Coordinates of C-alpha atoms and ligand atoms in Angstrom, one line a residue:
X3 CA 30.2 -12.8 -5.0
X4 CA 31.9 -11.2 -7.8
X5 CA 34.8 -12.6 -9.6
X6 CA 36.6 -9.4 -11.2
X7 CA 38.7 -9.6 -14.5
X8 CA 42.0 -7.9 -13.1
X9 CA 43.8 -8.3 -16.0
X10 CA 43.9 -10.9 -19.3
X11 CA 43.7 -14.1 -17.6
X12 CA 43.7 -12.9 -14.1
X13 CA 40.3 -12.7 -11.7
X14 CA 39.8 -12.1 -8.3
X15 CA 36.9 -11.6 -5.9
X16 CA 38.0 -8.9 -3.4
X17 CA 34.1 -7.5 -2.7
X18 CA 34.9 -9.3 1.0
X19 CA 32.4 -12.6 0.3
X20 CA 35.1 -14.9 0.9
X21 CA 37.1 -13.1 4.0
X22 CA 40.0 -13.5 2.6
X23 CA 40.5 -12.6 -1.2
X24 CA 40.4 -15.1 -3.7
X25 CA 41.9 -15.1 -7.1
X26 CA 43.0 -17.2 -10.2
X27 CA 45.0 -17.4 -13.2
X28 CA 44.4 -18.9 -16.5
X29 CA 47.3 -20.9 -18.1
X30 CA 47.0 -23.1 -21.2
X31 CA 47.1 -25.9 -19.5
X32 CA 44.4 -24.9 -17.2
X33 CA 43.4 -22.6 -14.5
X34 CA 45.9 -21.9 -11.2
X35 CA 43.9 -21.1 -8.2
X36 CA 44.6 -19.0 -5.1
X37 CA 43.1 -19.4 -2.1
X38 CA 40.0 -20.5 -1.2
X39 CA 37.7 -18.3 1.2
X40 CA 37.0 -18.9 4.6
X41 CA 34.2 -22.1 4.4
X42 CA 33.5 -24.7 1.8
X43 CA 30.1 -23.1 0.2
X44 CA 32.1 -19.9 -0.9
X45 CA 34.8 -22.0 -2.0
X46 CA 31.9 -23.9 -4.0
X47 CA 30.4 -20.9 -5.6
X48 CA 34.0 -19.4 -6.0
X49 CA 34.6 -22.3 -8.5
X50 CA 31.6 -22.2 -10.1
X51 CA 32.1 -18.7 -10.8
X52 CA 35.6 -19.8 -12.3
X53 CA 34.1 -22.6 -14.7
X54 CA 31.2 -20.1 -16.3
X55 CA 33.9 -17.1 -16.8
X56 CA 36.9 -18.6 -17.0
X57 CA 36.2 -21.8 -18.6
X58 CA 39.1 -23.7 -18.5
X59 CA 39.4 -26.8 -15.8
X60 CA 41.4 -26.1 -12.3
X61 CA 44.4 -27.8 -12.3
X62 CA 46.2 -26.4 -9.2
X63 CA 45.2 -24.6 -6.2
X64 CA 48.0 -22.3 -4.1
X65 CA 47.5 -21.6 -0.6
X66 CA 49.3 -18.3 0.7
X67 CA 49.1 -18.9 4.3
X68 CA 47.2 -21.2 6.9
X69 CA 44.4 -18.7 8.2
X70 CA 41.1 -20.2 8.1
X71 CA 40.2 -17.4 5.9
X72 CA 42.3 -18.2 3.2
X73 CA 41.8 -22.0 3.5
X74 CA 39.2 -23.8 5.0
X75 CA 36.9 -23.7 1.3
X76 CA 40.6 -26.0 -0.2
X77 CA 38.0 -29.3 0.1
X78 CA 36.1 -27.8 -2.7
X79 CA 39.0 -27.9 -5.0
X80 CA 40.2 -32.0 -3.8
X81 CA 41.1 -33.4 -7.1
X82 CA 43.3 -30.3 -7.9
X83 CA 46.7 -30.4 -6.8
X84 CA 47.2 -28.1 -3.7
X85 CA 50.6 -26.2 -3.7
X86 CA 52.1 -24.6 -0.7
X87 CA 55.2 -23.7 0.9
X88 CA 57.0 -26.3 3.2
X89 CA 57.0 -24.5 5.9
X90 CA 53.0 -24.3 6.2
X91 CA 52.9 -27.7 5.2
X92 CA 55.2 -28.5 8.6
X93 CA 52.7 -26.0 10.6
X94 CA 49.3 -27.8 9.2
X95 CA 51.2 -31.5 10.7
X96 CA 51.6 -29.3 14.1
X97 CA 48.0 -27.8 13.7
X98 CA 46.2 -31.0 13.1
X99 CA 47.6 -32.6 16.5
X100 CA 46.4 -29.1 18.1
X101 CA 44.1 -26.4 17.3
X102 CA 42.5 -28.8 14.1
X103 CA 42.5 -31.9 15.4
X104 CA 38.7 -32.9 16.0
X105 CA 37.8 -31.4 19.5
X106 CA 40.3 -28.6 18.3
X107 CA 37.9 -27.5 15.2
X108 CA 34.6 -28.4 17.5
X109 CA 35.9 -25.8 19.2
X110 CA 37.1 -23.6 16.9
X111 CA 33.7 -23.4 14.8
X112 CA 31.7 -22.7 18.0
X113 CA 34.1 -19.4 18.3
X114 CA 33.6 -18.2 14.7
X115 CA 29.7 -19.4 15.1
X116 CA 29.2 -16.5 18.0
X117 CA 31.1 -14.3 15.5
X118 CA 29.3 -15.1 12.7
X119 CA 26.2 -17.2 13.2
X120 CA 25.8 -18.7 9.4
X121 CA 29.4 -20.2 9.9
X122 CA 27.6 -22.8 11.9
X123 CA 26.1 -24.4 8.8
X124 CA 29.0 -23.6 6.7
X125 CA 31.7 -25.2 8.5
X126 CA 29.3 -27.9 9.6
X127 CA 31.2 -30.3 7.3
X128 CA 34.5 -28.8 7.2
X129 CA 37.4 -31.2 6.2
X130 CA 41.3 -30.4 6.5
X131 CA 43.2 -30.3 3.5
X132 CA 46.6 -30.5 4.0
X133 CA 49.1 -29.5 1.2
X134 CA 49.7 -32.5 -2.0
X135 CA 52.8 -30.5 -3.6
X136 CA 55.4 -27.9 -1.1
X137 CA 58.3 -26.3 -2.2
X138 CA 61.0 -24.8 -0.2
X139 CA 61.7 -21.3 -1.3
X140 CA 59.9 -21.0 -4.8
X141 CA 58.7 -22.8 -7.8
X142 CA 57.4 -22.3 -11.2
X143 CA 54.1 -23.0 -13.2
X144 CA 53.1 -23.0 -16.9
X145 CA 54.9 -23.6 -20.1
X146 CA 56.6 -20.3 -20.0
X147 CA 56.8 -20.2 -16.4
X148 CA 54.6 -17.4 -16.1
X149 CA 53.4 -18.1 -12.8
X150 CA 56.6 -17.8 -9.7
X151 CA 55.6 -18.5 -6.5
X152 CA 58.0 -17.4 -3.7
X153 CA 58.1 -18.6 0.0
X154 CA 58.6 -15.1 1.8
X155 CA 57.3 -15.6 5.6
X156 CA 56.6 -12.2 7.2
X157 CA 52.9 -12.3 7.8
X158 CA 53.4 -16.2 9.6
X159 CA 56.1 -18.0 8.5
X160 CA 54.7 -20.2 5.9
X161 CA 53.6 -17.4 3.8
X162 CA 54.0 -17.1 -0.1
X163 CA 52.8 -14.8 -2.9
X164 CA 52.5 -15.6 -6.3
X165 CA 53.7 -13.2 -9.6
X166 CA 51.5 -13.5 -12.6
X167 CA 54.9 -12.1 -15.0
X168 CA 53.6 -11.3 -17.9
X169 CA 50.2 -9.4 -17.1
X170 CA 52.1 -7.8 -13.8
X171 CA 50.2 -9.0 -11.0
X172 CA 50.9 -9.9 -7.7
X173 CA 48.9 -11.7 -5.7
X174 CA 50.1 -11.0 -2.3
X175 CA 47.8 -12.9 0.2
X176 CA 48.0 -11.9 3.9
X177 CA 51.5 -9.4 3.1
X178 CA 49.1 -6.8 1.5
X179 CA 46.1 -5.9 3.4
X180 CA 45.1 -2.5 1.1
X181 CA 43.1 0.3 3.3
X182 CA 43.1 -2.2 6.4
X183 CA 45.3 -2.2 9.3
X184 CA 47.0 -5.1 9.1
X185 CA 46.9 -8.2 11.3
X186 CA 50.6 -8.9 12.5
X187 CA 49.9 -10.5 15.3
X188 CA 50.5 -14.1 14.2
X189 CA 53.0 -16.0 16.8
X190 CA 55.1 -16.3 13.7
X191 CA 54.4 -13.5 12.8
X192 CA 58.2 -11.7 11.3
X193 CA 58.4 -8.4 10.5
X194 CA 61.8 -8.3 9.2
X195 CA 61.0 -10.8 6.6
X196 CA 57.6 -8.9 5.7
X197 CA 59.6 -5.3 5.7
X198 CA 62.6 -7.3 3.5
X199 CA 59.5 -8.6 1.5
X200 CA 58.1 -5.3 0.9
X201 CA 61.3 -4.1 -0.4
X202 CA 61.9 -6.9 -2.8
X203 CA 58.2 -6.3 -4.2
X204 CA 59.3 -2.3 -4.7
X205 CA 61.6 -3.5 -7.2
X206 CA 59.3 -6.0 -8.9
X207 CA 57.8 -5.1 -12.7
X208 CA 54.3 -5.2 -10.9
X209 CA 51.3 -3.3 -11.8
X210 CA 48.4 -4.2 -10.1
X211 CA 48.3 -6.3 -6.6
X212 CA 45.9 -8.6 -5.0
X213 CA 45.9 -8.0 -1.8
X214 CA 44.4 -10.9 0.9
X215 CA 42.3 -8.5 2.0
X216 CA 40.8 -5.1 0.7
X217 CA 40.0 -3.9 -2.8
X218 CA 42.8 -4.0 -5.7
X219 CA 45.9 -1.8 -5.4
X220 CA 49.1 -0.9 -6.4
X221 CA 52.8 -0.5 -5.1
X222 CA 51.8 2.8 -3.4
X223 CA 49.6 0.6 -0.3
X224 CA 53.3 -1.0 0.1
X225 CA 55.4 2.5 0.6
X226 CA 52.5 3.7 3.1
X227 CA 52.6 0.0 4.7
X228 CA 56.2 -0.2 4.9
X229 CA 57.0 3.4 6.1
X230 CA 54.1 2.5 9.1
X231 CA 55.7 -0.5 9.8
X232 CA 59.3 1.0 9.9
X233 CA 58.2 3.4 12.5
X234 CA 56.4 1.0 14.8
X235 CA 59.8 -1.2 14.5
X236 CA 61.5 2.1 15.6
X237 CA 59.0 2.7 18.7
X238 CA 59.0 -1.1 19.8
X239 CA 62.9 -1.1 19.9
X240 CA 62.5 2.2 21.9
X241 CA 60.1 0.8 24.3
X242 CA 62.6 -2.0 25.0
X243 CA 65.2 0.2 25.1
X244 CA 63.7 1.7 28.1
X245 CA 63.6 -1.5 29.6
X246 CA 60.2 -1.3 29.7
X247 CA 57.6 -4.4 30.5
X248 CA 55.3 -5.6 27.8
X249 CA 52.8 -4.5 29.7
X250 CA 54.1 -0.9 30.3
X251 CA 54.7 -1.6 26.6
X252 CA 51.0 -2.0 25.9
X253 CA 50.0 0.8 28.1
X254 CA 52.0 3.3 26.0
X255 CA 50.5 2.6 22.7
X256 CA 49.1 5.6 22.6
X257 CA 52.4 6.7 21.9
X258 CA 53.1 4.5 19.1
X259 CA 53.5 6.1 15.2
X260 CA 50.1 6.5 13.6
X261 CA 48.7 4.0 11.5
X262 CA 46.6 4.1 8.2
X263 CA 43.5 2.9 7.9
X264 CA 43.5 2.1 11.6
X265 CA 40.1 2.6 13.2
X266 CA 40.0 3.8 17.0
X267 CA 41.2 1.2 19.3
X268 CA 41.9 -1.6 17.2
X269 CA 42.1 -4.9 18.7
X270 CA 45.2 -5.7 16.1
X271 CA 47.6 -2.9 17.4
X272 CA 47.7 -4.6 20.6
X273 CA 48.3 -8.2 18.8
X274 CA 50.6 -6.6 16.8
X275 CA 52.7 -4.8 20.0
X276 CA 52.3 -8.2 21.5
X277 CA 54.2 -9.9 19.3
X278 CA 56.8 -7.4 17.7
X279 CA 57.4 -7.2 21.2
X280 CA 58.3 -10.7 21.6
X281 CA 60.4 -10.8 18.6
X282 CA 62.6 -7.6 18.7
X283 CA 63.3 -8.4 22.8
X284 CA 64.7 -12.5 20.9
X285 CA 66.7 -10.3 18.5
X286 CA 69.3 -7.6 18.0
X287 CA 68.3 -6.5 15.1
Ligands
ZN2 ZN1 46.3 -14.1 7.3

């Protein structure tokens, strides 16, 4: 694991040892974490690697979005306050009655086990962390405020990013997946929020972004992001235009706009189909 200097007082580890990037800020006060990797031993040598470099104690953790990638390591940081929007906060109370409750995560680490056999031992001990501080659409840390943190949805609905202002760095979680096709296949997943988010982030004085997963980028991973994802709004609308079935829907994607990145017969095109489906046929947009 290697925690890169991306600016100043900004780090990140995007070499792919935690799943899902990890980064953090240092602020006077202290040190603003986000994310925390996919199991609790990353998460642990994550901030290790943040008290040798950085040096400075960890005094609030922000979780982008509720994939176990981004947040199942959050025990490791307990006696930090743990920010996050309200609206993931309302989906962790529906996801502890479900998919985490006890027998849920049993379950759920026996998947990612056949995946992945060292998850076994890593999520042996795996506790829930649920959200201590949630905000509605944004909120502020630091003296100067440097640090915004904005509710945007798009990826799944409870999905925030976080602007470092004055070094000009965005650290975009799940919304930026750089040289990746893109998982959009969330069942709140919304892609008119992620698109609107994408334009709002075209105007933003940013110069380098984080993205959840992938190496370090810039604004140009949005326009080629965005353009793909205008074009595949385009075709879905078509499909259902044409009355067609989701399943005729599914059978066409051959026909659907090329993607970046995409390797041959991605799994994710047809999760992503799925569910833009879904959405556009509940919408008349
Ligand atoms: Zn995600």
């Amino acid at each position: 694991m290697k925690l890169k200097q991306v600016s100043k007082s900004a780090w990140a580890v995007v070499d792919g040892s935690t799943y899902g990037n990890v980064g953090c800020i240092r602020l006077q006060e202290g040190v603003v974490v986000i994310d925390t990797g996919m199991t609790p031993p990353i998460a642990k040598e994550f901030r290790e690697l943040i008290l040798q470099e950085v040096g400075k104690p960890i005094t609030d953790v922000i979780l982008t979005h509720y994939h176990s990638d981004h947040v199942f390591g959050a025990q490791e940081f307990k006696n930090s306050r743990i920010i996050a929007s309200s609206a993931m906060a309302a989906m962790y109370t529906q996801l502890l009655k479900e998919r985490w409750s006890p027998s849920g995560l049993k379950e759920m680490v026996k998947y990612y086990s056949q995946r992945e056999p060292e998850f076994r031992d890593k999520l042996r001990n795996l506790k829930i962390i649920s959200p201590t501080q949630t905000f509605e659409k944004s909120m502020v840390l630091g003296k100067e405020k440097e640090i915004v943190i904005s509710h945007t949805g798009g990826h799944t609905a409870g999905h925030s990013m976080v602007f470092f202002k004055p070094e000009h760095i965005l650290f975009a979680g799940d919304l930026v997946f750089c040289q990746q096709y893109p998982y959009a296949g969330d069942p709140t997943n919304n892609p008119v929020d992620w698109m609107n988010t994408f334009a709002t982030i075209l105007e933003m004085p940013i110069e380098t972004i984080v993205p959840g997963h992938g190496p370090l980028c810039d604004k140009e991973e949005i326009k080629i992001q965005l353009t793909y994802f205008k074009a595949l709004e385009t075709w879905i609308q078509n499909q259902l235009q044409k009355k067609y079935s989701l399943m005729k829907a599914l059978e066409n994607k051959d026909t659907s706009p090329t993607a970046p990145y995409m390797v041959k017969a991605d799994p994710r095109l047809e999760s992503t189909i799925e569910r833009w489906y879904h959405f556009y046929s509940h919408t008349d947009s």
